[in-house]
XYZ file of C-alpha atoms in Angstrom:
689
model
C 5.564 -2.290 -64.128
C 8.359 -3.700 -61.990
C 8.547 -7.390 -61.224
C 8.441 -8.527 -57.589
C 10.979 -11.161 -56.645
C 11.243 -12.599 -53.140
C 14.448 -13.875 -51.580
C 13.875 -16.750 -49.195
C 15.421 -16.293 -45.773
C 18.369 -18.632 -45.274
C 18.790 -20.657 -42.123
C 21.526 -19.385 -39.834
C 24.700 -21.411 -39.813
C 25.180 -20.603 -36.161
C 21.641 -21.150 -34.887
C 21.232 -21.964 -31.229
C 24.536 -20.400 -30.218
C 22.924 -18.400 -27.404
C 20.736 -19.758 -24.605
C 18.544 -16.667 -24.290
C 16.470 -18.042 -21.411
C 19.619 -18.593 -19.374
C 21.184 -15.226 -20.254
C 18.133 -12.987 -19.722
C 15.427 -12.523 -17.135
C 11.815 -13.150 -18.190
C 11.076 -9.487 -18.955
C 14.209 -9.057 -21.060
C 13.602 -12.371 -22.831
C 10.085 -11.382 -23.873
C 11.349 -8.182 -25.493
C 14.383 -9.793 -27.152
C 12.442 -12.663 -28.732
C 9.350 -10.671 -29.760
C 8.162 -11.204 -33.358
C 8.740 -8.479 -35.983
C 6.672 -5.341 -35.740
C 6.713 -2.132 -33.707
C 8.088 -2.702 -30.196
C 8.287 -0.235 -27.317
C 10.556 -1.354 -24.480
C 10.201 0.669 -21.285
C 13.438 -0.160 -19.494
C 13.571 1.162 -15.943
C 16.722 2.533 -14.341
C 19.392 -0.119 -13.822
C 17.323 -2.809 -15.537
C 19.764 -3.860 -18.262
C 18.602 -1.732 -21.184
C 21.861 -2.103 -23.113
C 21.853 -5.846 -22.554
C 18.334 -6.068 -23.977
C 19.261 -4.142 -27.139
C 22.458 -6.152 -27.632
C 20.696 -9.495 -27.377
C 17.919 -8.289 -29.701
C 20.519 -7.591 -32.394
C 22.051 -11.033 -31.800
C 18.607 -12.637 -31.938
C 17.861 -11.031 -35.302
C 21.184 -12.211 -36.734
C 20.720 -15.699 -35.353
C 17.329 -15.875 -37.033
C 18.675 -15.117 -40.469
C 18.421 -11.330 -40.724
C 21.312 -10.000 -42.793
C 23.565 -7.605 -40.875
C 23.180 -5.053 -43.692
C 19.447 -4.907 -43.026
C 19.856 -3.716 -39.409
C 20.067 -0.052 -38.387
C 21.099 0.634 -34.781
C 20.661 4.248 -33.673
C 22.291 5.432 -30.446
C 23.199 8.766 -28.862
C 26.936 8.152 -28.888
C 29.083 6.274 -31.376
C 30.812 4.660 -28.398
C 27.526 3.088 -27.278
C 26.966 1.653 -30.769
C 30.512 0.246 -30.922
C 30.176 -1.359 -27.514
C 26.874 -3.031 -28.439
C 28.217 -4.339 -31.733
C 31.392 -5.575 -30.037
C 29.242 -7.495 -27.561
C 27.221 -8.975 -30.416
C 30.437 -10.173 -32.060
C 31.458 -11.783 -28.772
C 28.110 -13.527 -28.498
C 28.040 -14.901 -32.047
C 30.664 -16.077 -34.552
C 29.660 -13.350 -36.955
C 31.119 -10.138 -38.324
C 28.707 -7.392 -37.253
C 30.509 -4.814 -39.395
C 27.686 -4.881 -41.937
C 25.304 -3.347 -39.411
C 24.806 0.390 -39.729
C 25.309 1.467 -36.126
C 25.933 4.930 -34.708
C 24.389 8.256 -33.853
C 21.640 9.852 -35.906
C 24.190 12.351 -37.172
C 26.750 9.739 -38.208
C 24.082 7.798 -40.104
C 22.917 11.005 -41.789
C 26.492 11.726 -42.787
C 26.825 8.315 -44.473
C 23.602 8.824 -46.393
C 24.559 12.309 -47.548
C 28.014 11.171 -48.666
C 26.253 8.673 -50.932
C 23.302 10.671 -52.172
C 23.844 14.323 -51.163
C 24.222 15.323 -54.818
C 20.431 15.177 -54.964
C 20.469 18.341 -52.838
C 23.365 19.923 -54.694
C 26.170 18.850 -52.345
C 29.201 16.911 -53.563
C 30.357 13.874 -51.606
C 33.392 15.802 -50.376
C 31.362 18.341 -48.403
C 32.929 19.798 -45.264
C 31.344 19.244 -41.858
C 31.912 22.391 -39.848
C 32.714 22.149 -36.164
C 31.300 24.676 -33.737
C 34.129 27.159 -34.218
C 33.828 26.949 -38.008
C 30.097 27.486 -37.724
C 30.528 30.533 -35.487
C 33.087 32.036 -37.878
C 30.810 31.564 -40.882
C 27.796 33.035 -39.079
C 29.911 36.001 -37.947
C 30.962 36.543 -41.577
C 27.315 36.477 -42.660
C 26.316 38.964 -39.940
C 29.103 41.310 -40.983
C 28.021 41.164 -44.639
C 24.354 41.722 -43.831
C 24.794 45.320 -42.749
C 24.207 44.637 -39.066
C 26.631 46.402 -36.755
C 26.845 44.502 -33.424
C 28.690 47.506 -32.005
C 25.560 49.617 -32.362
C 23.118 47.172 -30.778
C 23.099 44.004 -28.721
C 22.581 41.686 -31.683
C 23.019 38.013 -30.705
C 26.559 36.779 -31.118
C 27.363 33.978 -33.561
C 27.346 31.351 -30.812
C 23.826 32.329 -29.742
C 22.610 32.479 -33.355
C 24.004 28.988 -33.937
C 21.932 27.686 -31.012
C 18.804 29.492 -32.207
C 19.169 27.964 -35.676
C 19.801 24.561 -34.076
C 16.632 24.749 -31.978
C 14.589 25.649 -35.042
C 15.949 22.633 -36.934
C 15.662 20.063 -34.165
C 12.235 21.053 -32.880
C 10.826 21.872 -36.339
C 9.193 24.999 -34.924
C 8.827 28.443 -36.518
C 11.495 30.958 -35.597
C 9.051 33.418 -34.043
C 7.534 30.733 -31.824
C 10.947 29.616 -30.622
C 12.131 33.153 -29.864
C 8.950 33.940 -27.956
C 9.532 30.963 -25.673
C 13.302 30.796 -25.238
C 14.716 34.179 -26.322
C 11.899 36.742 -25.914
C 14.391 39.621 -25.677
C 15.364 38.961 -29.327
C 11.819 39.146 -30.740
C 12.304 42.764 -31.913
C 15.186 41.438 -34.052
C 13.145 38.603 -35.609
C 13.385 39.780 -39.227
C 17.126 40.457 -39.001
C 17.725 37.020 -37.471
C 15.651 35.357 -40.195
C 17.635 37.224 -42.821
C 20.918 36.063 -41.299
C 19.643 32.488 -41.253
C 18.751 32.658 -44.956
C 22.134 34.135 -45.835
C 23.842 31.488 -43.708
C 22.054 28.696 -45.595
C 23.101 30.163 -48.938
C 26.680 30.567 -47.744
C 26.876 26.926 -46.669
C 25.575 25.790 -50.025
C 28.054 27.981 -51.879
C 30.982 26.606 -49.874
C 29.800 22.951 -49.978
C 29.683 22.930 -46.191
C 27.265 21.498 -43.643
C 26.936 22.122 -39.943
C 26.134 19.414 -37.415
C 22.352 19.920 -37.568
C 22.400 19.687 -41.363
C 23.380 16.042 -41.033
C 19.831 15.448 -39.785
C 17.860 18.201 -41.489
C 19.367 17.737 -44.961
C 19.129 13.939 -44.709
C 15.453 14.076 -43.819
C 14.765 16.599 -46.577
C 16.613 14.405 -49.072
C 14.462 11.403 -48.160
C 11.223 13.401 -48.312
C 11.999 15.103 -51.621
C 13.545 12.135 -53.437
C 11.352 9.050 -53.350
C 13.874 6.769 -55.028
C 16.442 7.420 -52.289
C 13.837 6.813 -49.601
C 12.842 3.501 -51.241
C 16.492 2.452 -51.334
C 16.951 2.903 -47.581
C 13.564 1.478 -46.694
C 14.565 -1.716 -48.514
C 17.963 -1.764 -46.838
C 16.910 -1.144 -43.239
C 14.372 -3.878 -42.532
C 14.929 -3.704 -38.769
C 15.507 -0.450 -36.901
C 16.566 -0.340 -33.253
C 16.775 2.910 -31.244
C 18.478 3.442 -27.882
C 17.479 6.154 -25.350
C 14.333 6.893 -27.314
C 13.018 9.223 -24.600
C 15.785 11.673 -25.552
C 14.929 11.957 -29.246
C 13.755 15.265 -30.670
C 11.114 15.912 -33.326
C 13.361 15.583 -36.369
C 14.904 12.334 -35.084
C 11.486 10.786 -34.515
C 10.408 11.864 -38.015
C 13.541 10.248 -39.466
C 12.731 6.924 -37.773
C 9.055 7.018 -38.720
C 9.861 7.780 -42.355
C 12.214 4.807 -42.721
C 9.944 2.409 -40.814
C 6.616 3.462 -42.332
C 6.135 0.378 -44.520
C 7.579 -2.559 -42.581
C 7.236 -1.017 -39.087
C 9.943 -3.302 -37.739
C 11.183 -0.757 -35.247
C 12.188 -1.394 -31.636
C 12.625 1.687 -29.464
C 14.100 1.319 -25.989
C 14.002 3.966 -23.279
C 12.565 5.101 -19.988
C 9.934 7.818 -20.019
C 10.708 8.427 -16.328
C 14.195 9.582 -17.352
C 13.145 12.071 -20.038
C 14.870 15.213 -18.744
C 16.226 17.085 -21.768
C 13.343 19.184 -23.108
C 15.509 22.283 -22.571
C 17.775 21.141 -25.403
C 15.016 20.036 -27.754
C 14.164 16.479 -26.674
C 10.472 15.742 -27.155
C 8.880 13.708 -24.352
C 5.843 13.067 -26.549
C 7.894 10.824 -28.856
C 8.025 7.960 -26.383
C 4.665 8.727 -24.778
C 2.783 8.646 -28.087
C 4.680 5.803 -29.751
C 1.699 3.430 -29.321
C -0.535 6.035 -31.005
C 1.770 6.386 -34.002
C 2.168 2.609 -34.147
C -1.229 1.166 -33.153
C 0.053 -2.418 -33.448
C 2.969 -1.774 -31.104
C 3.708 -4.232 -28.337
C 4.802 -2.618 -25.081
C 7.296 -4.398 -22.826
C 8.280 -3.296 -19.337
C 11.645 -4.251 -17.860
C 11.422 -3.475 -14.155
C 14.018 -5.691 -12.466
C 16.730 -3.389 -11.153
C 20.270 -4.746 -10.698
C 21.749 -1.550 -9.239
C 20.091 -0.391 -6.048
C 19.008 -1.855 -2.741
C 15.230 -2.249 -2.229
C 15.000 0.709 0.173
C 16.229 3.120 -2.496
C 13.961 1.690 -5.190
C 10.922 2.059 -2.939
C 11.713 5.762 -2.597
C 12.187 6.044 -6.385
C 8.847 4.363 -7.108
C 7.103 6.629 -4.615
C 8.787 9.758 -5.990
C 7.667 9.242 -9.604
C 4.143 8.013 -8.821
C 2.601 11.502 -8.891
C 3.385 12.026 -12.584
C 0.256 11.804 -14.720
C 1.977 11.464 -18.089
C 3.931 8.231 -17.810
C 4.002 4.524 -18.447
C 3.356 3.140 -14.983
C 6.097 0.849 -13.770
C 7.377 -0.488 -10.472
C 11.091 -1.101 -10.085
C 11.922 -4.161 -8.028
C 15.330 -5.080 -6.672
C 17.492 -8.114 -7.356
C 19.781 -7.101 -4.470
C 19.243 -7.958 -0.812
C 17.698 -5.484 1.592
C 19.863 -3.112 3.606
C 19.073 -2.097 7.149
C 19.630 1.615 6.484
C 16.775 3.571 4.925
C 17.417 6.633 2.743
C 17.915 9.626 5.021
C 15.984 12.912 5.082
C 17.966 15.763 6.612
C 16.709 19.255 7.412
C 19.428 21.877 8.002
C 19.380 25.508 9.077
C 20.966 26.968 5.936
C 23.205 26.219 2.973
C 26.345 26.523 5.068
C 25.168 23.927 7.578
C 24.073 21.685 4.724
C 27.603 21.857 3.313
C 29.083 21.043 6.723
C 26.830 18.004 7.071
C 27.728 16.641 3.634
C 31.444 17.212 4.209
C 31.436 15.507 7.616
C 29.414 12.540 6.363
C 31.727 12.157 3.344
C 34.742 11.899 5.660
C 32.898 9.335 7.802
C 32.055 7.265 4.728
C 35.684 7.359 3.650
C 36.673 6.080 7.093
C 34.088 3.312 6.667
C 35.839 2.158 3.500
C 33.798 3.899 0.810
C 36.114 5.408 -1.802
C 35.589 9.093 -2.461
C 35.001 8.550 -6.186
C 32.097 6.282 -5.218
C 30.343 9.265 -3.614
C 28.327 11.860 -5.538
C 26.630 15.085 -4.533
C 23.865 15.927 -7.007
C 22.010 19.185 -7.445
C 19.526 20.846 -9.771
C 21.721 23.769 -10.815
C 25.448 24.410 -10.739
C 25.220 27.317 -8.291
C 23.682 25.046 -5.637
C 27.162 23.722 -4.896
C 28.785 27.063 -3.996
C 28.873 26.556 -0.208
C 29.839 22.928 -0.692
C 32.889 23.760 -2.808
C 34.017 26.228 -0.161
C 33.502 23.706 2.656
C 35.307 20.907 0.819
C 38.203 23.274 0.154
C 38.428 24.233 3.818
C 38.506 20.594 4.894
C 40.891 19.435 2.185
C 38.367 17.064 0.612
C 39.271 16.516 -3.058
C 36.388 16.834 -5.484
C 35.754 16.965 -9.188
C 33.029 18.824 -11.031
C 31.427 16.474 -13.535
C 28.854 19.081 -14.523
C 31.408 21.500 -15.898
C 34.091 23.794 -14.532
C 34.071 24.950 -10.934
C 31.504 27.585 -10.065
C 33.960 30.425 -9.455
C 35.925 29.621 -12.620
C 32.995 30.079 -15.002
C 33.257 32.910 -17.509
C 30.260 34.897 -16.285
C 31.369 34.673 -12.645
C 34.881 35.867 -13.526
C 33.454 38.613 -15.741
C 31.423 40.151 -12.922
C 34.187 39.573 -10.371
C 36.562 41.556 -12.598
C 34.641 44.765 -11.750
C 35.143 44.141 -8.036
C 38.787 43.279 -8.538
C 39.316 46.482 -10.459
C 37.747 48.883 -7.956
C 39.623 47.083 -5.173
C 42.885 47.350 -7.115
C 42.905 49.792 -10.067
C 46.322 48.457 -11.078
C 44.884 44.995 -11.837
C 45.624 44.758 -15.572
C 43.904 41.387 -16.062
C 40.689 42.600 -14.421
C 40.731 45.861 -16.410
C 41.110 44.132 -19.773
C 38.477 41.509 -18.986
C 36.041 44.205 -17.911
C 36.447 46.547 -20.896
C 36.267 43.705 -23.433
C 32.681 43.140 -22.332
C 31.755 46.372 -24.116
C 30.710 46.385 -27.803
C 33.529 47.081 -30.223
C 36.384 46.548 -27.769
C 38.689 43.666 -28.601
C 42.160 42.675 -27.518
C 44.077 45.430 -29.308
C 41.813 48.256 -28.152
C 41.821 46.847 -24.611
C 45.635 46.917 -24.658
C 45.660 50.549 -25.795
C 43.128 51.505 -23.156
C 45.204 49.833 -20.471
C 48.283 51.786 -21.565
C 46.335 55.020 -21.217
C 44.908 53.984 -17.864
C 48.309 52.964 -16.522
C 49.798 56.351 -17.473
C 46.966 58.168 -15.743
C 47.577 56.188 -12.543
C 51.175 57.316 -12.473
C 50.263 61.002 -12.734
C 47.415 61.773 -10.305
C 46.163 59.567 -7.440
C 42.883 57.822 -8.063
C 40.256 57.373 -5.420
C 39.368 53.884 -4.245
C 42.791 52.330 -4.610
C 42.258 50.181 -1.554
C 39.233 48.593 0.041
C 40.131 48.590 3.661
C 38.401 46.215 6.018
C 37.555 46.965 9.647
C 40.580 47.573 11.812
C 43.038 48.001 8.963
C 46.037 50.262 9.420
C 46.463 51.940 6.064
C 49.814 53.721 5.584
C 49.706 57.461 4.983
C 50.687 57.041 1.339
C 47.762 54.715 0.690
C 45.517 57.045 2.647
C 46.498 59.823 0.291
C 46.023 57.616 -2.739
C 42.499 56.839 -1.616
C 41.809 60.458 -0.702
C 38.900 62.450 -2.025
C 41.190 64.962 -3.818
C 41.942 62.404 -6.561
C 39.698 61.703 -9.505
C 37.233 58.858 -9.079
C 37.718 55.756 -11.199
C 34.773 56.698 -13.388
C 36.014 60.230 -13.956
C 39.456 58.929 -14.872
C 38.011 56.427 -17.384
C 36.112 59.176 -19.161
C 39.384 60.942 -19.889
C 40.652 57.998 -21.953
C 40.311 58.077 -25.751
C 37.594 55.557 -26.651
C 36.143 54.587 -30.019
C 33.088 56.809 -30.556
C 30.860 53.794 -31.346
C 31.535 52.528 -27.832
C 31.248 55.924 -26.177
C 27.776 55.393 -24.745
C 28.694 52.063 -23.165
C 31.992 53.525 -21.956
C 30.082 56.252 -20.149
C 27.826 53.570 -18.675
C 30.895 51.680 -17.454
C 32.308 54.812 -15.812
C 28.988 55.547 -14.134
C 28.696 51.970 -12.884
C 32.200 51.962 -11.417
C 31.462 55.175 -9.525
C 28.175 53.672 -8.364
C 29.819 50.574 -6.893
C 32.677 52.579 -5.361
C 31.238 56.037 -4.494
C 33.751 58.584 -3.221
C 36.502 56.011 -3.482
C 34.898 53.563 -1.044
C 33.680 50.276 -2.553
C 30.204 49.123 -1.561
C 29.711 45.696 0.029
C 30.489 43.012 -2.587
C 26.898 41.750 -2.798
C 25.609 45.219 -3.689
C 28.399 45.657 -6.234
C 27.452 42.429 -7.993
C 23.796 43.451 -8.234
C 24.730 46.861 -9.671
C 27.140 45.465 -12.268
C 24.661 42.864 -13.470
C 21.751 45.280 -13.758
C 23.710 48.114 -15.360
C 25.962 46.275 -17.793
C 26.249 42.525 -17.619
C 22.627 41.472 -18.052
C 22.473 42.809 -21.623
C 25.867 41.297 -22.394
C 24.764 37.875 -21.124
C 21.593 37.904 -23.210
C 23.552 38.551 -26.389
C 26.384 36.120 -25.656
C 24.978 33.082 -23.838
C 22.274 30.696 -24.989
C 21.703 29.587 -21.386
C 21.254 33.159 -20.206
C 18.654 32.302 -17.547
C 20.903 29.719 -15.893
C 23.811 32.138 -15.840
C 21.605 34.845 -14.369
C 20.662 32.417 -11.598
C 24.370 31.814 -10.998
C 24.965 35.553 -10.658
C 22.035 35.937 -8.272
C 23.551 33.170 -6.180
C 26.970 34.852 -6.325
C 25.395 38.024 -4.924
C 23.725 35.991 -2.173
C 26.968 34.199 -1.367
C 28.801 37.538 -1.189
C 26.524 38.770 1.608
C 28.763 36.906 4.057
C 31.607 39.312 3.336
C 31.750 42.909 4.523
C 34.324 44.141 2.031
C 35.688 43.345 -1.399
C 39.125 42.162 -0.273
C 37.642 39.540 2.018
C 35.327 38.353 -0.723
C 38.064 38.200 -3.358
C 40.411 36.436 -0.930
C 37.851 33.675 -0.404
C 37.439 33.219 -4.161
C 41.213 32.921 -4.503
C 41.352 30.544 -1.551
C 38.906 28.154 -3.173
C 40.858 28.034 -6.427
C 44.276 27.736 -4.805
C 43.293 25.143 -2.219
C 41.647 23.062 -4.918
C 44.854 23.148 -6.921
C 46.980 21.793 -4.060
C 47.344 18.047 -3.477
C 45.651 17.061 -0.222
C 46.903 14.519 2.306
C 43.510 12.794 2.255
C 43.825 11.788 -1.400
C 44.328 8.023 -1.577
C 44.753 8.011 -5.345
C 45.156 10.569 -8.078
C 41.608 10.062 -9.297
C 39.934 9.655 -5.910
C 37.644 12.625 -5.457
C 34.014 13.232 -4.565
C 31.835 13.825 -7.629
C 29.888 17.084 -7.668
C 27.395 17.093 -10.511
C 24.126 18.427 -11.791
C 21.560 15.668 -12.098
C 21.474 16.118 -15.869
C 25.173 15.326 -16.137
C 24.887 12.347 -13.783
C 22.323 10.504 -15.905
C 23.676 7.085 -16.838
C 26.111 7.021 -13.903
C 25.880 5.212 -10.577
C 27.521 5.581 -7.163
C 27.690 3.786 -3.835
C 26.399 6.873 -2.030
C 24.427 9.836 -3.353
C 23.597 13.135 -1.630
C 20.834 15.206 -3.257
C 20.995 18.744 -1.893
C 18.874 21.909 -1.923
C 15.580 20.027 -2.092
C 13.407 23.104 -1.620
C 10.636 24.513 -3.778
C 12.188 27.019 -6.162
C 15.531 25.247 -6.096
C 14.500 21.640 -6.843
C 12.019 21.887 -8.517
C 13.384 25.089 -10.036
C 11.325 28.250 -9.784
C 10.999 28.443 -13.586
C 9.325 25.031 -13.702
C 6.489 25.854 -11.319
C 4.329 27.570 -13.945
C 3.140 24.471 -15.831
C 2.306 20.877 -14.936
C 4.454 19.506 -17.744
C 7.493 21.381 -16.428
C 6.890 20.151 -12.876
C 6.578 16.595 -14.185
C 9.938 16.884 -15.918
C 11.458 18.155 -12.668
C 9.962 15.139 -10.907
C 11.563 12.859 -13.500
C 14.846 14.641 -12.811
C 14.425 13.913 -9.094
C 13.758 10.267 -9.978
C 16.978 10.156 -11.997
C 18.894 11.564 -9.011
C 17.511 8.925 -6.648
C 18.226 6.020 -8.992
C 21.934 6.922 -9.279
C 22.436 5.508 -5.747
C 23.304 1.864 -5.139
C 23.630 1.623 -1.343
C 23.078 4.899 0.490
C 20.927 7.945 -0.277
C 20.774 11.272 1.562
C 18.111 13.888 0.762
C 18.725 17.291 2.344
C 17.163 20.735 2.431
C 17.976 23.976 4.310
C 15.263 25.929 6.106
C 16.820 29.275 5.207
C 18.571 30.713 2.183
C 20.721 33.806 1.794
C 19.210 36.249 -0.695
C 21.031 39.199 -2.212
C 18.172 41.637 -1.951
C 15.827 40.382 0.787
C 18.006 39.022 3.569
C 17.441 35.480 4.793
C 14.516 33.824 3.016
C 12.518 30.937 4.445
C 12.544 27.821 2.252
C 9.730 25.299 1.882
C 10.796 21.662 1.594
C 10.482 20.420 -1.975
C 7.015 19.221 -2.895
C 8.702 16.062 -4.136
C 9.747 15.149 -0.586
C 6.161 15.432 0.611
C 5.077 12.943 -2.056
C 7.329 10.197 -0.677
C 5.671 7.993 1.926
C 6.984 8.864 5.391
C 7.837 5.307 6.359
C 10.264 4.983 3.440
C 12.632 7.657 4.805
C 14.538 8.022 8.057
C 14.594 11.505 9.572
C 18.002 12.647 10.770
C 18.057 15.393 13.389
C 21.294 17.342 13.084
C 22.629 18.873 16.284
C 25.593 21.151 16.896
C 28.100 20.529 19.651
C-alpha cells in the first residue's frame, strides 16, 4: 500500500502584486477569484474573455499554485502564447512551466513522453495534410480499388471522413449517412481502407493530426499509470473557446479533471457555430450536468459595440431555446444612428447600395479596412465583387479566394471556354483532367491529338457570336455545319479504354451545350455540365460538396444575365483583371473592404458591418430549415454577425433572386429579421434617381 504524503502550499513571494478589483469589472472579478472547483464562464461577445482567462492564471500563480500544475488549452498556439506573455507582464514570474497550447500540441507532448505504451517511438513523424493524402492514396492503390473504374472518394475526402469519425466518436456508417450519403454503398471498402491506413501508420511510426488527440486519449484510458501521472500534474485546467470543442476534446478534459474537478471552461454558447466541422454544442450546454457542483458566471459587459447594436443582438438571439440566457450591456455611449434595415429589389441593387454606402463612409473618414460585408455563404458575394470591381473599390476576401477563382468554378467554366474557343489549351487540359484516369501526361497527349485535328478539318462552334457581330467569312466557314462537331472530333482521339465511357460522356455533353456548333446560353451550359459530369466529380473530390454545389447553382443564376458565352467569359475576366490593378481610391496598400463569411469573421470586429442576403433559404440557409437545432445554430451565426460591428450596422435583403431554372424567384425576408423588435431598427427606403 502506498504512503500518502502531503506537500503544504507555500506562500507566494509576490503576493498582492495585482489589484484585481481595480483591473477587472465585477463580473470578471467574480470569475477570476472563484474558489477551486468546476467553473463555467459564459463570456458574451466583446466582454473581455481573454482578459478573464489571463487574470485567472495570474490569480492561481499568485495564490501559490505551481506553474507546472496548470494546463491552459486554447484553439491556437498563438492565443496561448499571448495569454502567458500577459501573465508574465502582470507578475514577476516565469510562466514557462505552464503547459499551454492547443489540444493537439498538448497531445503531442504527452505522446512524445509516453507513446511507447501504444507502440510508437518518441521520434514518430507527424504527417501534414499532403503526407496524409499520399499515404491514404498508397493504401487505396494497394487495396485493389481502382478509382478509374468507379467514383471512389479521393484521398482528401477519405482523410476528412476519417477525421470526422475520430473527432465526433461516431460510427462510420452513421457519419456517412448524415454527411456523405452517396458513399454509403462503399461503406465496407472505406472501412477496409481505414483499417489498412491505421496499420500503415503504425508500421511507419507516423501519426496524422487527429491521432494527436485520439491516440493520446486512448493512451490515457488504456494505461492507468500514465493517466494518474497527468492527473497529479495538472491540478488546474483552463479551457478557452469551450463552445467550439468536439466530443473527443471534451472527453480529454473530463478524463484529466475527473478527480479534482478544478476545471474552468470559458466560452459563449451564443457563438457556437461550428457543428459542421465536428464541434459539439452540447459540451458547453451540459457542462453543469457533467459537473453538478459547477459555478456558472456570466460576463455581459460589452466593451466593443454601441448600445443600439447590442440591443439588436440581444433581441436576435432571444428566440433560441437551448442557451444560457444573457443580456449584453454596453460600456460605450449611445449613438444617434440605429442599425439600418434595407429592402432592395434584387441582388444587383443590393450590391449597388453597399458599394455606394461604402464610398460615402470612406468620405466620412471611415477607413475601408474598418468596413466588413458579411454573408452566410461565399456565393452570396458574387454581385458585390462585380460591383466593387466596376467602381474600383479595393476589397479582400477573408473567407477564402475570390468566388470566380475557386477550383470548382474554374472547372465548370473551362467547358464554356472550350466550346467558345476550341483552341484554348488551358481550358482543354483542365476539362479532360476531371475524368478518371487522366493526369497531366495523358492530358498533354490528348491536346496534341486535338490540336492536329483542328489544323486538318474545321470544327463547328469555333466562335460564339453575340448579337450584331460581323463574323469574317473564314470564321463563318470554320463554324459551318460541314465540319465535325466538337464531340464527334473528341471521339476520334485515342483515349485510355478505362476512361472510354467517361470520354464518351464528355463528348456527348459538349455537343449538348453547343448543338450544331452554336453554344447554348451560359446558364444552360453550366446546368448541363454540372448534371452530366461535374456533380459526380465534386462528390468524390470535395468534402464540402454541398457548399460547392450551391456555388455552382449560384454561378448558373448569375450567368442568366448574359446572352452568350463570350459576354459571360469577358465579365469573369474583367473581375479578375480589375481586381489585380491598383485603384486610385486606395489610400494604403492594405486598405480594402473585408468580404467574409460570418464563420471566418468570428473573433474580428469592424467599425461598420453590412450583413447581406438576409432571406429565408439564404440566411438561414435552406439546408438548416429542417430541424430546430440547425435553425438555432443559424440564429447564433446571425448573432455573431451582428456583434462584429462597433458603430454602424446595416442589414439588407433583396425581394427577388435570379434562379437558373425558374426565372426570378420571390424572396421572403429572413425569419431572424422578424424576431427583432421593430423599434430597434431604422427602415431605409432606397430610391433610384
